[in-house]
Amino acid sequence: MGYGIRLRVWGEYACFTRPEMKVERVSYDVITPSAARGILEAIHWKPAIRWVIDRIHVVNPICFENIRRNEVESKASVKKASIYVTEERQQRASMVLKNVEYIIEAHFEMTEQRGAEDTPEKHYNVFLRRARQGQCFHRPYLGCREFQAHFELLEGGLVSYENVHPGVKDLGYMLLDQVFHVDTKGVTKEVVPHFFRARMVDSVIEVPKLEER
């Protein structure tokens, strides 16, 4: 296992969309490991390292709220560089989470793209410095970009918090991560999602590795 970190993240709203919902957005009960990894990568990521989520602590009670949001029907692309919001606006309902807070335990592993100057100590210290100062490459978000995430590095001993979900709760199948398969030119050819059966025991979710799911 590489160098481990603990990061507290929180926000007013979050939406970790279930892929089986095609039109309306419905969130998973808690943050997905994939979304948690995205928050860490927003603070510090390089091709030389790969973040691995070990466990997720659910600090606040799980609370859903129905909201309606304006969205556009299409996405910007090379063929469609301009989008006219007034013509393509659609109002959709979303089932989102409210007042979320998590503690993410994770570590990073070195990849085959590491260089001679890439050492675990270097990247570990860079992450600590950036997290302590609240720095990030882009603002991390909780599932959707409009739901910004606040974060705080946790250092020192164990962090005590109320066990708001005692016992065992089966959260069903949840997105673990996505694996991108690229060709020899570095172009993505296929994106393969991987799922796992998530169980929350006394507010803690143990996250398996991709090869252990």
PDB file of C-alpha atoms in Angstrom:
ATOM      1  CA  MET A   1       0.000   0.000   0.000  1.00  0.00           C
ATOM      2  CA  GLY A   2       1.223   3.487  -0.837  1.00  0.00           C
ATOM      3  CA  TYR A   3       1.104   6.657   1.220  1.00  0.00           C
ATOM      4  CA  GLY A   4      -2.324   7.071   2.824  1.00  0.00           C
ATOM      5  CA  ILE A   5      -4.373  10.231   3.400  1.00  0.00           C
ATOM      6  CA  ARG A   6      -7.670  11.167   5.035  1.00  0.00           C
ATOM      7  CA  LEU A   7      -9.760  13.967   3.574  1.00  0.00           C
ATOM      8  CA  ARG A   8     -12.973  15.429   4.942  1.00  0.00           C
ATOM      9  CA  VAL A   9     -15.350  16.640   2.229  1.00  0.00           C
ATOM     10  CA  TRP A  10     -18.743  18.272   2.580  1.00  0.00           C
ATOM     11  CA  GLY A  11     -21.306  20.302   0.700  1.00  0.00           C
ATOM     12  CA  GLU A  12     -24.884  21.543   0.670  1.00  0.00           C
ATOM     13  CA  TYR A  13     -26.008  19.291  -2.190  1.00  0.00           C
ATOM     14  CA  ALA A  14     -24.668  16.260  -4.058  1.00  0.00           C
ATOM     15  CA  CYS A  15     -25.839  13.999  -6.864  1.00  0.00           C
ATOM     16  CA  PHE A  16     -23.967  10.789  -7.678  1.00  0.00           C
ATOM     17  CA  THR A  17     -26.196   9.726 -10.550  1.00  0.00           C
ATOM     18  CA  ARG A  18     -27.305   6.130 -10.930  1.00  0.00           C
ATOM     19  CA  PRO A  19     -26.558   4.983 -14.506  1.00  0.00           C
ATOM     20  CA  GLU A  20     -29.817   3.024 -14.789  1.00  0.00           C
ATOM     21  CA  MET A  21     -31.822   6.271 -14.606  1.00  0.00           C
ATOM     22  CA  LYS A  22     -31.968   7.528 -18.197  1.00  0.00           C
ATOM     23  CA  VAL A  23     -33.913  10.801 -18.031  1.00  0.00           C
ATOM     24  CA  GLU A  24     -34.297  12.021 -14.474  1.00  0.00           C
ATOM     25  CA  ARG A  25     -31.240  12.181 -12.228  1.00  0.00           C
ATOM     26  CA  VAL A  26     -31.407   9.992  -9.113  1.00  0.00           C
ATOM     27  CA  SER A  27     -28.444   9.898  -6.761  1.00  0.00           C
ATOM     28  CA  TYR A  28     -26.870   6.921  -5.045  1.00  0.00           C
ATOM     29  CA  ASP A  29     -27.309   6.997  -1.263  1.00  0.00           C
ATOM     30  CA  VAL A  30     -23.663   7.985  -0.735  1.00  0.00           C
ATOM     31  CA  ILE A  31     -20.639   9.175  -2.669  1.00  0.00           C
ATOM     32  CA  THR A  32     -19.208   6.618  -5.102  1.00  0.00           C
ATOM     33  CA  PRO A  33     -15.525   5.611  -5.006  1.00  0.00           C
ATOM     34  CA  SER A  34     -15.179   7.016  -8.526  1.00  0.00           C
ATOM     35  CA  ALA A  35     -16.446  10.432  -7.393  1.00  0.00           C
ATOM     36  CA  ALA A  36     -14.204  10.310  -4.321  1.00  0.00           C
ATOM     37  CA  ARG A  37     -11.199   9.640  -6.545  1.00  0.00           C
ATOM     38  CA  GLY A  38     -12.185  12.609  -8.704  1.00  0.00           C
ATOM     39  CA  ILE A  39     -12.043  14.901  -5.669  1.00  0.00           C
ATOM     40  CA  LEU A  40      -8.510  13.748  -4.825  1.00  0.00           C
ATOM     41  CA  GLU A  41      -7.398  14.170  -8.437  1.00  0.00           C
ATOM     42  CA  ALA A  42      -8.748  17.729  -8.409  1.00  0.00           C
ATOM     43  CA  ILE A  43      -6.277  18.495  -5.609  1.00  0.00           C
ATOM     44  CA  HIS A  44      -3.260  16.630  -6.975  1.00  0.00           C
ATOM     45  CA  TRP A  45      -2.840  14.195  -9.842  1.00  0.00           C
ATOM     46  CA  LYS A  46      -0.057  13.299 -12.233  1.00  0.00           C
ATOM     47  CA  PRO A  47       0.308  10.411 -14.714  1.00  0.00           C
ATOM     48  CA  ALA A  48       2.893   8.948 -12.329  1.00  0.00           C
ATOM     49  CA  ILE A  49       0.316   8.206  -9.599  1.00  0.00           C
ATOM     50  CA  ARG A  50      -3.059   6.471  -9.331  1.00  0.00           C
ATOM     51  CA  TRP A  51      -5.419   7.159  -6.442  1.00  0.00           C
ATOM     52  CA  VAL A  52      -7.095   4.178  -4.744  1.00  0.00           C
ATOM     53  CA  ILE A  53     -10.048   4.649  -2.380  1.00  0.00           C
ATOM     54  CA  ASP A  54      -9.811   2.410   0.709  1.00  0.00           C
ATOM     55  CA  ARG A  55     -12.921   3.332   2.704  1.00  0.00           C
ATOM     56  CA  ILE A  56     -15.585   6.005   2.996  1.00  0.00           C
ATOM     57  CA  HIS A  57     -17.039   7.272   6.279  1.00  0.00           C
ATOM     58  CA  VAL A  58     -20.576   8.670   6.048  1.00  0.00           C
ATOM     59  CA  VAL A  59     -20.691  11.437   8.656  1.00  0.00           C
ATOM     60  CA  ASN A  60     -24.143  12.977   8.108  1.00  0.00           C
ATOM     61  CA  PRO A  61     -27.523  11.213   7.910  1.00  0.00           C
ATOM     62  CA  ILE A  62     -28.564  10.284   4.360  1.00  0.00           C
ATOM     63  CA  CYS A  63     -31.160  12.846   3.299  1.00  0.00           C
ATOM     64  CA  PHE A  64     -32.754  13.149  -0.157  1.00  0.00           C
ATOM     65  CA  GLU A  65     -34.473  16.160  -1.695  1.00  0.00           C
ATOM     66  CA  ASN A  66     -36.372  16.593  -4.964  1.00  0.00           C
ATOM     67  CA  ILE A  67     -35.353  19.604  -7.039  1.00  0.00           C
ATOM     68  CA  ARG A  68     -36.023  20.780 -10.592  1.00  0.00           C
ATOM     69  CA  ARG A  69     -33.219  22.158 -12.726  1.00  0.00           C
ATOM     70  CA  ASN A  70     -32.864  23.668 -16.187  1.00  0.00           C
ATOM     71  CA  GLU A  71     -30.603  21.640 -18.486  1.00  0.00           C
ATOM     72  CA  VAL A  72     -29.777  21.741 -22.194  1.00  0.00           C
ATOM     73  CA  GLU A  73     -30.660  18.830 -24.447  1.00  0.00           C
ATOM     74  CA  SER A  74     -27.359  18.509 -26.362  1.00  0.00           C
ATOM     75  CA  LYS A  75     -23.651  18.721 -25.676  1.00  0.00           C
ATOM     76  CA  ALA A  76     -21.050  20.926 -27.307  1.00  0.00           C
ATOM     77  CA  SER A  77     -18.871  19.088 -29.826  1.00  0.00           C
ATOM     78  CA  VAL A  78     -16.743  19.656 -32.910  1.00  0.00           C
ATOM     79  CA  LYS A  79     -19.845  19.347 -35.098  1.00  0.00           C
ATOM     80  CA  LYS A  80     -21.926  21.519 -32.792  1.00  0.00           C
ATOM     81  CA  ALA A  81     -19.799  24.257 -31.318  1.00  0.00           C
ATOM     82  CA  SER A  82     -22.711  26.561 -30.413  1.00  0.00           C
ATOM     83  CA  ILE A  83     -25.650  25.761 -28.175  1.00  0.00           C
ATOM     84  CA  TYR A  84     -28.629  28.108 -27.950  1.00  0.00           C
ATOM     85  CA  VAL A  85     -29.936  27.700 -24.435  1.00  0.00           C
ATOM     86  CA  THR A  86     -33.307  29.309 -25.131  1.00  0.00           C
ATOM     87  CA  GLU A  87     -34.004  26.722 -27.847  1.00  0.00           C
ATOM     88  CA  GLU A  88     -32.696  23.624 -26.069  1.00  0.00           C
ATOM     89  CA  ARG A  89     -33.591  24.283 -22.443  1.00  0.00           C
ATOM     90  CA  GLN A  90     -35.300  21.401 -20.651  1.00  0.00           C
ATOM     91  CA  GLN A  91     -36.534  21.227 -17.089  1.00  0.00           C
ATOM     92  CA  ARG A  92     -35.774  17.957 -15.360  1.00  0.00           C
ATOM     93  CA  ALA A  93     -36.419  16.623 -11.888  1.00  0.00           C
ATOM     94  CA  SER A  94     -33.520  15.375  -9.781  1.00  0.00           C
ATOM     95  CA  MET A  95     -33.397  13.352  -6.587  1.00  0.00           C
ATOM     96  CA  VAL A  96     -30.302  14.728  -4.871  1.00  0.00           C
ATOM     97  CA  LEU A  97     -28.598  14.404  -1.509  1.00  0.00           C
ATOM     98  CA  LYS A  98     -28.668  17.283   0.953  1.00  0.00           C
ATOM     99  CA  ASN A  99     -26.102  18.341   3.574  1.00  0.00           C
ATOM    100  CA  VAL A 100     -23.541  15.637   2.873  1.00  0.00           C
ATOM    101  CA  GLU A 101     -20.259  15.043   4.657  1.00  0.00           C
ATOM    102  CA  TYR A 102     -17.750  12.235   4.171  1.00  0.00           C
ATOM    103  CA  ILE A 103     -14.285  11.218   5.278  1.00  0.00           C
ATOM    104  CA  ILE A 104     -12.326   9.652   2.442  1.00  0.00           C
ATOM    105  CA  GLU A 105      -9.472   7.293   3.278  1.00  0.00           C
ATOM    106  CA  ALA A 106      -7.232   6.626   0.307  1.00  0.00           C
ATOM    107  CA  HIS A 107      -3.702   5.990  -0.888  1.00  0.00           C
ATOM    108  CA  PHE A 108      -1.895   6.336  -4.183  1.00  0.00           C
ATOM    109  CA  GLU A 109       0.200   3.875  -6.128  1.00  0.00           C
ATOM    110  CA  MET A 110       2.950   4.620  -8.606  1.00  0.00           C
ATOM    111  CA  THR A 111       2.200   3.852 -12.261  1.00  0.00           C
ATOM    112  CA  GLU A 112       4.318   2.748 -15.206  1.00  0.00           C
ATOM    113  CA  GLN A 113       4.449   6.376 -16.357  1.00  0.00           C
ATOM    114  CA  ARG A 114       6.573   7.467 -13.399  1.00  0.00           C
ATOM    115  CA  GLY A 115       9.797   9.241 -14.216  1.00  0.00           C
ATOM    116  CA  ALA A 116      13.139   9.272 -12.481  1.00  0.00           C
ATOM    117  CA  GLU A 117      12.095  12.332 -10.445  1.00  0.00           C
ATOM    118  CA  ASP A 118       8.775  10.809  -9.404  1.00  0.00           C
ATOM    119  CA  THR A 119       9.010   9.418  -5.872  1.00  0.00           C
ATOM    120  CA  PRO A 120       6.202   8.528  -3.431  1.00  0.00           C
ATOM    121  CA  GLU A 121       7.576  11.051  -0.932  1.00  0.00           C
ATOM    122  CA  LYS A 122       7.438  13.842  -3.515  1.00  0.00           C
ATOM    123  CA  HIS A 123       3.807  13.312  -4.506  1.00  0.00           C
ATOM    124  CA  TYR A 124       2.714  12.665  -0.932  1.00  0.00           C
ATOM    125  CA  ASN A 125       4.181  15.959   0.258  1.00  0.00           C
ATOM    126  CA  VAL A 126       2.739  17.845  -2.723  1.00  0.00           C
ATOM    127  CA  PHE A 127      -0.746  16.559  -1.908  1.00  0.00           C
ATOM    128  CA  LEU A 128      -0.379  17.412   1.798  1.00  0.00           C
ATOM    129  CA  ARG A 129       0.782  20.937   1.014  1.00  0.00           C
ATOM    130  CA  ARG A 130      -2.001  21.612  -1.472  1.00  0.00           C
ATOM    131  CA  ALA A 131      -4.728  20.096   0.730  1.00  0.00           C
ATOM    132  CA  ARG A 132      -3.578  22.063   3.792  1.00  0.00           C
ATOM    133  CA  GLN A 133      -3.737  25.307   1.817  1.00  0.00           C
ATOM    134  CA  GLY A 134      -7.025  24.508   0.089  1.00  0.00           C
ATOM    135  CA  GLN A 135      -5.408  24.472  -3.358  1.00  0.00           C
ATOM    136  CA  CYS A 136      -6.805  22.507  -6.304  1.00  0.00           C
ATOM    137  CA  PHE A 137      -6.374  22.344 -10.084  1.00  0.00           C
ATOM    138  CA  HIS A 138     -10.123  22.756 -10.485  1.00  0.00           C
ATOM    139  CA  ARG A 139     -12.858  23.064  -7.902  1.00  0.00           C
ATOM    140  CA  PRO A 140     -13.848  19.547  -6.777  1.00  0.00           C
ATOM    141  CA  TYR A 141     -17.530  18.772  -6.960  1.00  0.00           C
ATOM    142  CA  LEU A 142     -19.990  16.294  -5.493  1.00  0.00           C
ATOM    143  CA  GLY A 143     -21.209  14.408  -8.529  1.00  0.00           C
ATOM    144  CA  CYS A 144     -22.382  17.427 -10.541  1.00  0.00           C
ATOM    145  CA  ARG A 145     -20.237  20.473 -11.238  1.00  0.00           C
ATOM    146  CA  GLU A 146     -22.788  22.878  -9.762  1.00  0.00           C
ATOM    147  CA  PHE A 147     -22.507  21.094  -6.394  1.00  0.00           C
ATOM    148  CA  GLN A 148     -19.114  22.285  -5.193  1.00  0.00           C
ATOM    149  CA  ALA A 149     -17.217  20.323  -2.562  1.00  0.00           C
ATOM    150  CA  HIS A 150     -15.371  21.830   0.377  1.00  0.00           C
ATOM    151  CA  PHE A 151     -12.435  19.842   1.719  1.00  0.00           C
ATOM    152  CA  GLU A 152     -10.110  19.668   4.709  1.00  0.00           C
ATOM    153  CA  LEU A 153      -7.067  17.488   5.292  1.00  0.00           C
ATOM    154  CA  LEU A 154      -7.335  15.370   8.446  1.00  0.00           C
ATOM    155  CA  GLU A 155      -4.061  14.753  10.238  1.00  0.00           C
ATOM    156  CA  GLY A 156      -3.060  13.262  13.552  1.00  0.00           C
ATOM    157  CA  GLY A 157      -5.017  10.640  15.479  1.00  0.00           C
ATOM    158  CA  LEU A 158      -8.418   9.097  14.957  1.00  0.00           C
ATOM    159  CA  VAL A 159     -11.308  11.409  14.153  1.00  0.00           C
ATOM    160  CA  SER A 160     -14.380  10.861  16.300  1.00  0.00           C
ATOM    161  CA  TYR A 161     -17.860  11.485  14.929  1.00  0.00           C
ATOM    162  CA  GLU A 162     -21.344  10.258  15.723  1.00  0.00           C
ATOM    163  CA  ASN A 163     -22.299   6.897  14.231  1.00  0.00           C
ATOM    164  CA  VAL A 164     -25.443   8.073  12.411  1.00  0.00           C
ATOM    165  CA  HIS A 165     -25.945   4.743  10.611  1.00  0.00           C
ATOM    166  CA  PRO A 166     -25.418   1.953  13.173  1.00  0.00           C
ATOM    167  CA  GLY A 167     -25.561  -1.650  12.065  1.00  0.00           C
ATOM    168  CA  VAL A 168     -25.332  -2.993   8.525  1.00  0.00           C
ATOM    169  CA  LYS A 169     -27.034  -1.396   5.521  1.00  0.00           C
ATOM    170  CA  ASP A 170     -27.005  -2.925   2.047  1.00  0.00           C
ATOM    171  CA  LEU A 171     -26.654  -0.097  -0.489  1.00  0.00           C
ATOM    172  CA  GLY A 172     -27.006  -2.387  -3.500  1.00  0.00           C
ATOM    173  CA  TYR A 173     -24.738  -2.349  -6.519  1.00  0.00           C
ATOM    174  CA  MET A 174     -22.691   0.832  -6.857  1.00  0.00           C
ATOM    175  CA  LEU A 175     -20.264   2.179  -9.429  1.00  0.00           C
ATOM    176  CA  LEU A 176     -16.733   1.374  -8.311  1.00  0.00           C
ATOM    177  CA  ASP A 177     -14.781   2.950 -11.148  1.00  0.00           C
ATOM    178  CA  GLN A 178     -14.425   3.160 -14.909  1.00  0.00           C
ATOM    179  CA  VAL A 179     -11.536   1.672 -16.864  1.00  0.00           C
ATOM    180  CA  PHE A 180     -10.515   3.451 -20.064  1.00  0.00           C
ATOM    181  CA  HIS A 181      -9.104   1.311 -22.858  1.00  0.00           C
ATOM    182  CA  VAL A 182      -7.008   3.291 -25.348  1.00  0.00           C
ATOM    183  CA  ASP A 183      -5.339   2.436 -28.635  1.00  0.00           C
ATOM    184  CA  THR A 184      -1.666   2.841 -29.532  1.00  0.00           C
ATOM    185  CA  LYS A 185      -2.273   6.526 -30.303  1.00  0.00           C
ATOM    186  CA  GLY A 186      -3.750   7.219 -26.891  1.00  0.00           C
ATOM    187  CA  VAL A 187      -7.326   7.564 -28.172  1.00  0.00           C
ATOM    188  CA  THR A 188     -10.038   6.115 -25.936  1.00  0.00           C
ATOM    189  CA  LYS A 189     -11.705   3.169 -27.651  1.00  0.00           C
ATOM    190  CA  GLU A 190     -13.852   1.836 -24.846  1.00  0.00           C
ATOM    191  CA  VAL A 191     -14.952   2.789 -21.341  1.00  0.00           C
ATOM    192  CA  VAL A 192     -15.811  -0.179 -19.103  1.00  0.00           C
ATOM    193  CA  PRO A 193     -17.723   0.494 -15.860  1.00  0.00           C
ATOM    194  CA  HIS A 194     -17.084  -1.741 -12.838  1.00  0.00           C
ATOM    195  CA  PHE A 195     -19.586  -2.201 -10.003  1.00  0.00           C
ATOM    196  CA  PHE A 196     -19.492  -3.689  -6.501  1.00  0.00           C
ATOM    197  CA  ARG A 197     -22.017  -4.598  -3.822  1.00  0.00           C
ATOM    198  CA  ALA A 198     -21.735  -1.764  -1.313  1.00  0.00           C
ATOM    199  CA  ARG A 199     -22.345  -2.471   2.382  1.00  0.00           C
ATOM    200  CA  MET A 200     -22.225   0.226   5.041  1.00  0.00           C
ATOM    201  CA  VAL A 201     -21.254  -1.083   8.469  1.00  0.00           C
ATOM    202  CA  ASP A 202     -21.553   1.451  11.307  1.00  0.00           C
ATOM    203  CA  SER A 203     -21.351   4.351   8.813  1.00  0.00           C
ATOM    204  CA  VAL A 204     -18.239   2.957   7.054  1.00  0.00           C
ATOM    205  CA  ILE A 205     -18.007   1.501   3.538  1.00  0.00           C
ATOM    206  CA  GLU A 206     -15.009  -0.691   2.769  1.00  0.00           C
ATOM    207  CA  VAL A 207     -14.077  -0.245  -0.891  1.00  0.00           C
ATOM    208  CA  PRO A 208     -12.622  -3.269  -2.716  1.00  0.00           C
ATOM    209  CA  LYS A 209      -9.911  -2.986  -5.330  1.00  0.00           C
ATOM    210  CA  LEU A 210     -10.909  -3.475  -8.948  1.00  0.00           C
ATOM    211  CA  GLU A 211      -9.308  -6.924  -9.027  1.00  0.00           C
ATOM    212  CA  GLU A 212     -11.052  -7.937  -5.769  1.00  0.00           C
ATOM    213  CA  ARG A 213     -14.632  -6.885  -6.508  1.00  0.00           C
TER     214      ARG A 213
END
